PDB file of C-alpha atoms in Angstrom:
ATOM      1  CA  LEU E   1     -85.572 119.587  48.000  1.00 77.00           C
ATOM      2  CA  GLY E   2     -86.755 116.726  50.324  1.00 85.00           C
ATOM      3  CA  MET E   3     -85.735 118.701  53.524  1.00 90.00           C
ATOM      4  CA  ALA E   4     -87.452 122.228  52.175  1.00 90.00           C
ATOM      5  CA  PHE E   5     -90.848 120.364  51.314  1.00 91.00           C
ATOM      6  CA  SER E   6     -91.020 119.001  54.566  1.00 93.00           C
ATOM      7  CA  LEU E   7     -90.110 121.669  56.304  1.00 92.00           C
ATOM      8  CA  ALA E   8     -93.199 123.265  54.582  1.00 92.00           C
ATOM      9  CA  ILE E   9     -95.414 120.647  55.724  1.00 92.00           C
ATOM     10  CA  ALA E  10     -94.141 120.823  59.180  1.00 92.00           C
ATOM     11  CA  LEU E  11     -95.223 124.676  58.995  1.00 91.00           C
ATOM     12  CA  VAL E  12     -98.331 123.937  58.194  1.00 89.00           C
ATOM     13  CA  MET E  13     -99.180 121.050  60.278  1.00 89.00           C
ATOM     14  CA  ASN E  14     -97.812 123.446  63.261  1.00 88.00           C
ATOM     15  CA  GLN E  15    -100.379 125.540  63.004  1.00 85.00           C
ATOM     16  CA  LYS E  16    -104.035 125.312  64.811  1.00 82.00           C
ATOM     17  CA  LEU E  17    -105.713 123.660  62.131  1.00 80.00           C
ATOM     18  CA  ARG E  18    -109.419 121.530  61.979  1.00 82.00           C
ATOM     19  CA  GLY E  19    -108.338 117.960  61.147  1.00 80.00           C
ATOM     20  CA  VAL E  20    -104.336 118.722  61.415  1.00 84.00           C
ATOM     21  CA  TYR E  21    -103.794 115.036  63.506  1.00 85.00           C
ATOM     22  CA  LEU E  22    -105.722 113.514  61.118  1.00 87.00           C
ATOM     23  CA  PHE E  23    -102.893 115.042  57.863  1.00 87.00           C
ATOM     24  CA  ARG E  24    -100.024 114.079  60.666  1.00 86.00           C
ATOM     25  CA  THR E  25    -101.138 110.571  60.377  1.00 87.00           C
ATOM     26  CA  LEU E  26    -101.722 109.858  56.041  1.00 88.00           C
ATOM     27  CA  PHE E  27     -98.356 112.513  56.116  1.00 88.00           C
ATOM     28  CA  PHE E  28     -96.512 109.485  57.986  1.00 90.00           C
ATOM     29  CA  MET E  29     -98.216 106.598  56.086  1.00 92.00           C
ATOM     30  CA  PRO E  30     -95.526 106.074  53.340  1.00 92.00           C
ATOM     31  CA  VAL E  31     -92.628 105.939  56.261  1.00 92.00           C
ATOM     32  CA  VAL E  32     -94.101 102.891  58.308  1.00 91.00           C
ATOM     33  CA  SER E  33     -95.073 101.112  54.575  1.00 92.00           C
ATOM     34  CA  SER E  34     -92.403  98.563  53.404  1.00 93.00           C
ATOM     35  CA  TRP E  35     -90.357  99.974  50.548  1.00 94.00           C
ATOM     36  CA  VAL E  36     -90.915  96.914  48.480  1.00 94.00           C
ATOM     37  CA  ALA E  37     -94.922  97.526  48.667  1.00 94.00           C
ATOM     38  CA  VAL E  38     -94.610 101.526  47.924  1.00 95.00           C
ATOM     39  CA  SER E  39     -92.013 100.852  44.637  1.00 95.00           C
ATOM     40  CA  ILE E  40     -94.700  98.161  43.545  1.00 95.00           C
ATOM     41  CA  ILE E  41     -97.442 100.837  43.742  1.00 95.00           C
ATOM     42  CA  TRP E  42     -95.598 103.149  41.930  1.00 96.00           C
ATOM     43  CA  LEU E  43     -94.302 100.545  39.466  1.00 94.00           C
ATOM     44  CA  THR E  44     -98.375 100.642  38.159  1.00 94.00           C
ATOM     45  CA  LEU E  45     -98.831 104.455  38.845  1.00 95.00           C
ATOM     46  CA  LEU E  46     -95.871 105.549  36.495  1.00 95.00           C
ATOM     47  CA  ASP E  47     -96.651 102.539  34.313  1.00 93.00           C
ATOM     48  CA  PRO E  48     -96.448 104.276  30.570  1.00 91.00           C
ATOM     49  CA  ASN E  49     -99.667 102.446  28.954  1.00 90.00           C
ATOM     50  CA  VAL E  50    -102.251 102.577  32.179  1.00 90.00           C
ATOM     51  CA  GLY E  51    -100.342 104.395  35.072  1.00 92.00           C
ATOM     52  CA  ILE E  52    -102.615 107.235  36.690  1.00 94.00           C
ATOM     53  CA  VAL E  53     -99.893 109.637  36.378  1.00 94.00           C
ATOM     54  CA  ASN E  54     -99.543 109.733  32.422  1.00 93.00           C
ATOM     55  CA  TYR E  55    -103.466 109.671  32.371  1.00 94.00           C
ATOM     56  CA  VAL E  56    -103.516 113.073  34.618  1.00 94.00           C
ATOM     57  CA  LEU E  57    -100.954 114.372  31.656  1.00 92.00           C
ATOM     58  CA  SER E  58    -103.794 113.303  29.083  1.00 92.00           C
ATOM     59  CA  TRP E  59    -106.090 115.742  30.848  1.00 94.00           C
ATOM     60  CA  PHE E  60    -104.044 118.310  30.039  1.00 92.00           C
ATOM     61  CA  GLY E  61    -102.782 117.301  26.208  1.00 91.00           C
ATOM     62  CA  LEU E  62     -99.342 115.753  27.537  1.00 89.00           C
ATOM     63  CA  PRO E  63     -97.693 112.797  25.897  1.00 90.00           C
ATOM     64  CA  ALA E  64     -97.384 109.751  27.729  1.00 90.00           C
ATOM     65  CA  ILE E  65     -93.964 109.475  29.426  1.00 92.00           C
ATOM     66  CA  ASN E  66     -92.033 106.382  29.951  1.00 94.00           C
ATOM     67  CA  TRP E  67     -90.748 107.474  33.081  1.00 95.00           C
ATOM     68  CA  LEU E  68     -88.896 104.294  34.384  1.00 95.00           C
ATOM     69  CA  GLY E  69     -87.734 103.593  30.701  1.00 93.00           C
ATOM     70  CA  ASP E  70     -86.187 106.925  29.790  1.00 93.00           C
ATOM     71  CA  PRO E  71     -82.462 107.299  30.976  1.00 93.00           C
ATOM     72  CA  ARG E  72     -83.932 111.391  31.539  1.00 93.00           C
ATOM     73  CA  SER E  73     -87.070 110.535  33.639  1.00 94.00           C
ATOM     74  CA  ALA E  74     -86.005 107.473  35.697  1.00 95.00           C
ATOM     75  CA  MET E  75     -83.823 108.760  38.475  1.00 95.00           C
ATOM     76  CA  PRO E  76     -85.811 111.794  38.650  1.00 94.00           C
ATOM     77  CA  ALA E  77     -88.758 109.857  39.535  1.00 95.00           C
ATOM     78  CA  ILE E  78     -87.058 107.573  41.712  1.00 95.00           C
ATOM     79  CA  VAL E  79     -85.685 110.570  43.516  1.00 94.00           C
ATOM     80  CA  LEU E  80     -89.331 112.296  43.802  1.00 94.00           C
ATOM     81  CA  ILE E  81     -90.361 108.665  45.359  1.00 95.00           C
ATOM     82  CA  ALA E  82     -87.848 108.676  47.771  1.00 94.00           C
ATOM     83  CA  ILE E  83     -88.843 112.643  48.819  1.00 93.00           C
ATOM     84  CA  TRP E  84     -92.445 111.052  49.040  1.00 93.00           C
ATOM     85  CA  LYS E  85     -91.428 108.279  50.963  1.00 94.00           C
ATOM     86  CA  SER E  86     -89.147 110.202  53.645  1.00 92.00           C
ATOM     87  CA  ALA E  87     -91.241 113.063  53.900  1.00 92.00           C
ATOM     88  CA  GLY E  88     -93.050 111.974  56.920  1.00 92.00           C
ATOM     89  CA  PHE E  89     -90.309 111.150  59.157  1.00 94.00           C
ATOM     90  CA  ASN E  90     -88.404 114.234  57.947  1.00 94.00           C
ATOM     91  CA  MET E  91     -92.235 116.236  59.055  1.00 94.00           C
ATOM     92  CA  VAL E  92     -92.329 114.829  62.223  1.00 93.00           C
ATOM     93  CA  ILE E  93     -88.360 115.811  62.993  1.00 94.00           C
ATOM     94  CA  TRP E  94     -89.119 119.300  61.553  1.00 95.00           C
ATOM     95  CA  LEU E  95     -92.108 119.548  63.828  1.00 94.00           C
ATOM     96  CA  ALA E  96     -90.348 118.349  67.292  1.00 92.00           C
ATOM     97  CA  GLY E  97     -88.204 121.315  66.437  1.00 92.00           C
ATOM     98  CA  LEU E  98     -90.524 124.057  65.685  1.00 93.00           C
ATOM     99  CA  GLN E  99     -92.541 122.962  68.978  1.00 92.00           C
ATOM    100  CA  ALA E 100     -89.000 123.503  70.780  1.00 91.00           C
ATOM    101  CA  ILE E 101     -88.873 126.973  70.171  1.00 90.00           C
ATOM    102  CA  PRO E 102     -90.519 128.962  73.022  1.00 90.00           C
ATOM    103  CA  LYS E 103     -93.277 131.125  72.302  1.00 90.00           C
ATOM    104  CA  GLU E 104     -92.084 133.934  74.192  1.00 91.00           C
ATOM    105  CA  LEU E 105     -89.706 134.458  71.236  1.00 90.00           C
ATOM    106  CA  TYR E 106     -92.122 134.725  68.650  1.00 89.00           C
ATOM    107  CA  GLU E 107     -94.213 137.204  71.161  1.00 89.00           C
ATOM    108  CA  ALA E 108     -91.503 139.342  71.625  1.00 90.00           C
ATOM    109  CA  ALA E 109     -90.291 139.371  67.676  1.00 89.00           C
ATOM    110  CA  ALA E 110     -93.971 140.414  67.124  1.00 89.00           C
ATOM    111  CA  ILE E 111     -93.509 143.008  69.863  1.00 89.00           C
ATOM    112  CA  ASP E 112     -90.466 144.577  67.784  1.00 87.00           C
ATOM    113  CA  GLY E 113     -93.013 145.151  64.483  1.00 87.00           C
ATOM    114  CA  ALA E 114     -91.456 141.645  62.705  1.00 86.00           C
ATOM    115  CA  ASN E 115     -93.439 140.122  60.054  1.00 88.00           C
ATOM    116  CA  ARG E 116     -93.840 136.424  59.483  1.00 88.00           C
ATOM    117  CA  TRP E 117     -91.356 136.193  57.035  1.00 90.00           C
ATOM    118  CA  GLN E 118     -88.768 137.795  58.858  1.00 90.00           C
ATOM    119  CA  THR E 119     -89.419 136.007  61.851  1.00 91.00           C
ATOM    120  CA  PHE E 120     -89.368 132.520  59.693  1.00 91.00           C
ATOM    121  CA  TRP E 121     -85.592 133.950  58.344  1.00 91.00           C
ATOM    122  CA  ARG E 122     -84.299 135.966  61.364  1.00 90.00           C
ATOM    123  CA  LEU E 123     -85.898 133.566  64.368  1.00 90.00           C
ATOM    124  CA  THR E 124     -87.536 130.117  63.207  1.00 92.00           C
ATOM    125  CA  LEU E 125     -84.557 128.952  60.712  1.00 91.00           C
ATOM    126  CA  PRO E 126     -81.877 129.565  62.716  1.00 87.00           C
ATOM    127  CA  LEU E 127     -83.033 127.712  65.973  1.00 88.00           C
ATOM    128  CA  LEU E 128     -83.706 124.801  63.476  1.00 91.00           C
ATOM    129  CA  ALA E 129     -79.816 124.335  63.092  1.00 84.00           C
ATOM    130  CA  PRO E 130     -79.218 121.498  65.046  1.00 83.00           C
ATOM    131  CA  THR E 131     -82.707 119.727  63.436  1.00 88.00           C
ATOM    132  CA  SER E 132     -81.127 120.342  59.872  1.00 88.00           C
ATOM    133  CA  PHE E 133     -77.999 119.134  61.164  1.00 84.00           C
ATOM    134  CA  PHE E 134     -79.485 116.178  61.804  1.00 86.00           C
ATOM    135  CA  LEU E 135     -82.119 115.729  58.863  1.00 91.00           C
ATOM    136  CA  ALA E 136     -78.786 116.661  56.472  1.00 87.00           C
ATOM    137  CA  VAL E 137     -76.722 113.910  57.937  1.00 85.00           C
ATOM    138  CA  THR E 138     -79.309 110.916  57.618  1.00 87.00           C
ATOM    139  CA  GLY E 139     -80.338 112.410  54.253  1.00 90.00           C
ATOM    140  CA  VAL E 140     -76.790 111.868  53.076  1.00 85.00           C
ATOM    141  CA  ILE E 141     -76.401 108.655  54.488  1.00 87.00           C
ATOM    142  CA  GLY E 142     -80.204 107.723  53.274  1.00 89.00           C
ATOM    143  CA  SER E 143     -79.233 109.087  49.421  1.00 89.00           C
ATOM    144  CA  PHE E 144     -75.885 106.700  49.298  1.00 88.00           C
ATOM    145  CA  GLN E 145     -77.845 103.623  50.762  1.00 88.00           C
ATOM    146  CA  VAL E 146     -80.963 103.653  48.237  1.00 92.00           C
ATOM    147  CA  PHE E 147     -81.178 100.252  47.206  1.00 94.00           C
ATOM    148  CA  THR E 148     -84.551  98.670  47.050  1.00 93.00           C
ATOM    149  CA  PRO E 149     -86.182 101.353  44.968  1.00 94.00           C
ATOM    150  CA  VAL E 150     -83.733 100.817  41.999  1.00 95.00           C
ATOM    151  CA  TYR E 151     -84.291  97.146  42.210  1.00 95.00           C
ATOM    152  CA  VAL E 152     -87.874  96.773  42.334  1.00 94.00           C
ATOM    153  CA  LEU E 153     -88.405  99.264  39.869  1.00 95.00           C
ATOM    154  CA  THR E 154     -85.516  99.681  37.022  1.00 94.00           C
ATOM    155  CA  ARG E 155     -82.703  96.861  38.054  1.00 93.00           C
ATOM    156  CA  GLY E 156     -80.368  99.939  37.911  1.00 92.00           C
ATOM    157  CA  GLY E 157     -81.293 100.864  33.900  1.00 88.00           C
ATOM    158  CA  PRO E 158     -82.150 102.104  31.625  1.00 91.00           C
ATOM    159  CA  LEU E 159     -78.337 101.898  30.415  1.00 90.00           C
ATOM    160  CA  ASP E 160     -77.242 102.235  34.099  1.00 91.00           C
ATOM    161  CA  SER E 161     -79.059 105.404  34.983  1.00 92.00           C
ATOM    162  CA  THR E 162     -80.234 104.880  38.250  1.00 94.00           C
ATOM    163  CA  ASN E 163     -77.078 102.387  39.030  1.00 93.00           C
ATOM    164  CA  THR E 164     -77.029 103.349  42.947  1.00 92.00           C
ATOM    165  CA  ALA E 165     -73.963 102.626  45.084  1.00 91.00           C
ATOM    166  CA  VAL E 166     -75.166 100.116  47.004  1.00 94.00           C
ATOM    167  CA  TYR E 167     -76.983  98.612  43.810  1.00 94.00           C
ATOM    168  CA  HIS E 168     -73.542  98.174  42.273  1.00 93.00           C
ATOM    169  CA  ILE E 169     -71.889  96.505  44.882  1.00 94.00           C
ATOM    170  CA  TYR E 170     -75.044  94.256  45.008  1.00 94.00           C
ATOM    171  CA  ARG E 171     -75.021  93.815  41.456  1.00 93.00           C
ATOM    172  CA  ARG E 172     -70.802  92.618  41.658  1.00 93.00           C
ATOM    173  CA  ALA E 173     -71.634  90.955  44.593  1.00 93.00           C
ATOM    174  CA  PHE E 174     -74.505  88.396  43.696  1.00 92.00           C
ATOM    175  CA  GLN E 175     -74.586  88.668  39.948  1.00 90.00           C
ATOM    176  CA  GLU E 176     -70.962  88.400  38.940  1.00 90.00           C
ATOM    177  CA  PHE E 177     -69.659  87.081  42.347  1.00 92.00           C
ATOM    178  CA  ASP E 178     -66.934  89.331  42.870  1.00 93.00           C
ATOM    179  CA  PHE E 179     -67.064  89.100  46.220  1.00 93.00           C
ATOM    180  CA  GLY E 180     -63.757  90.951  47.023  1.00 94.00           C
ATOM    181  CA  TYR E 181     -64.369  93.899  44.585  1.00 93.00           C
ATOM    182  CA  ALA E 182     -67.560  94.470  46.368  1.00 94.00           C
ATOM    183  CA  SER E 183     -66.372  94.463  49.617  1.00 94.00           C
ATOM    184  CA  ALA E 184     -63.607  96.759  48.409  1.00 95.00           C
ATOM    185  CA  GLN E 185     -66.374  98.969  47.160  1.00 93.00           C
ATOM    186  CA  SER E 186     -68.378  98.780  50.591  1.00 94.00           C
ATOM    187  CA  TRP E 187     -65.138  99.948  52.709  1.00 95.00           C
ATOM    188  CA  VAL E 188     -65.293 102.891  49.946  1.00 94.00           C
ATOM    189  CA  LEU E 189     -69.119 103.503  50.469  1.00 92.00           C
ATOM    190  CA  PHE E 190     -68.405 103.736  54.319  1.00 92.00           C
ATOM    191  CA  ALA E 191     -65.343 106.321  53.785  1.00 93.00           C
ATOM    192  CA  VAL E 192     -67.411 108.096  51.646  1.00 89.00           C
ATOM    193  CA  ILE E 193     -70.210 108.781  54.215  1.00 88.00           C
ATOM    194  CA  PHE E 194     -68.059 109.110  56.903  1.00 90.00           C
ATOM    195  CA  ILE E 195     -66.205 112.203  55.656  1.00 90.00           C
ATOM    196  CA  ALA E 196     -69.493 113.777  54.688  1.00 83.00           C
ATOM    197  CA  THR E 197     -70.708 113.327  57.833  1.00 83.00           C
ATOM    198  CA  LEU E 198     -67.684 114.355  59.905  1.00 87.00           C
ATOM    199  CA  ILE E 199     -67.655 117.784  57.158  1.00 84.00           C
ATOM    200  CA  GLN E 200     -71.290 118.328  58.061  1.00 79.00           C
ATOM    201  CA  LEU E 201     -70.324 118.153  61.507  1.00 82.00           C
ATOM    202  CA  ILE E 202     -67.454 120.295  61.678  1.00 84.00           C
ATOM    203  CA  TYR E 203     -69.883 122.853  59.612  1.00 78.00           C
ATOM    204  CA  VAL E 204     -72.324 123.103  61.759  1.00 73.00           C
ATOM    205  CA  ARG E 205     -69.741 123.263  65.143  1.00 78.00           C
ATOM    206  CA  ARG E 206     -68.404 126.686  63.475  1.00 77.00           C
ATOM    207  CA  ARG E 207     -71.400 128.046  62.442  1.00 69.00           C
ATOM    208  CA  ARG E 208     -72.591 127.716  66.410  1.00 68.00           C
ATOM    209  CA  GLU E 209     -69.153 129.388  67.016  1.00 70.00           C
ATOM    210  CA  GLU E 210     -69.844 132.493  64.916  1.00 68.00           C
ATOM    211  CA  ILE E 211     -73.683 132.937  66.551  1.00 59.00           C
ATOM    212  CA  GLN E 212     -72.365 132.540  69.731  1.00 59.00           C
ATOM    213  CA  PHE E 213     -69.633 135.209  68.993  1.00 54.00           C
TER     214      PHE E 213
END
């Protein structure tokens, strides 16, 4: 979801639009902002009583939602915040991949009668495979390492619905002082990330071989 969202932004930012450099800067600002500061801001925005998000929902006659206090909405809220935070970084990487595609290929596709949709699916997206792989790997690694927003916003609650792997390791080590168990969990987490990255690498190599032949 985050990759698709940032790709859509990159496609827009790749056009020759007025003020596009300003928008690129605005979209990238959350990336260079501290996770702690971002989490505190969103903690205020999602407040069930005085938060702006619920205030906007009230315009449409919708009831207030306890975003971070309800097990059904706490994790989706954190996921959306993480997507918003990383969208600028992903956008820059997508944009670099888009600008590396030779313009001659688009001209040839236009001569062959391909429309924009066909050009995107059959030309742009396949040529973005290395970029997609890089973002997929970093996205998987990042998803396993989520800690700060959980620590600031929910402390793993409510009802452990946002208890991520790294936060669980932190809690076992520094709250329950079970350092041996936490160390073992850290090694397991490392193995899971390594295997997930290896699987993605093998898949991309096979896809490249299929395209070449």
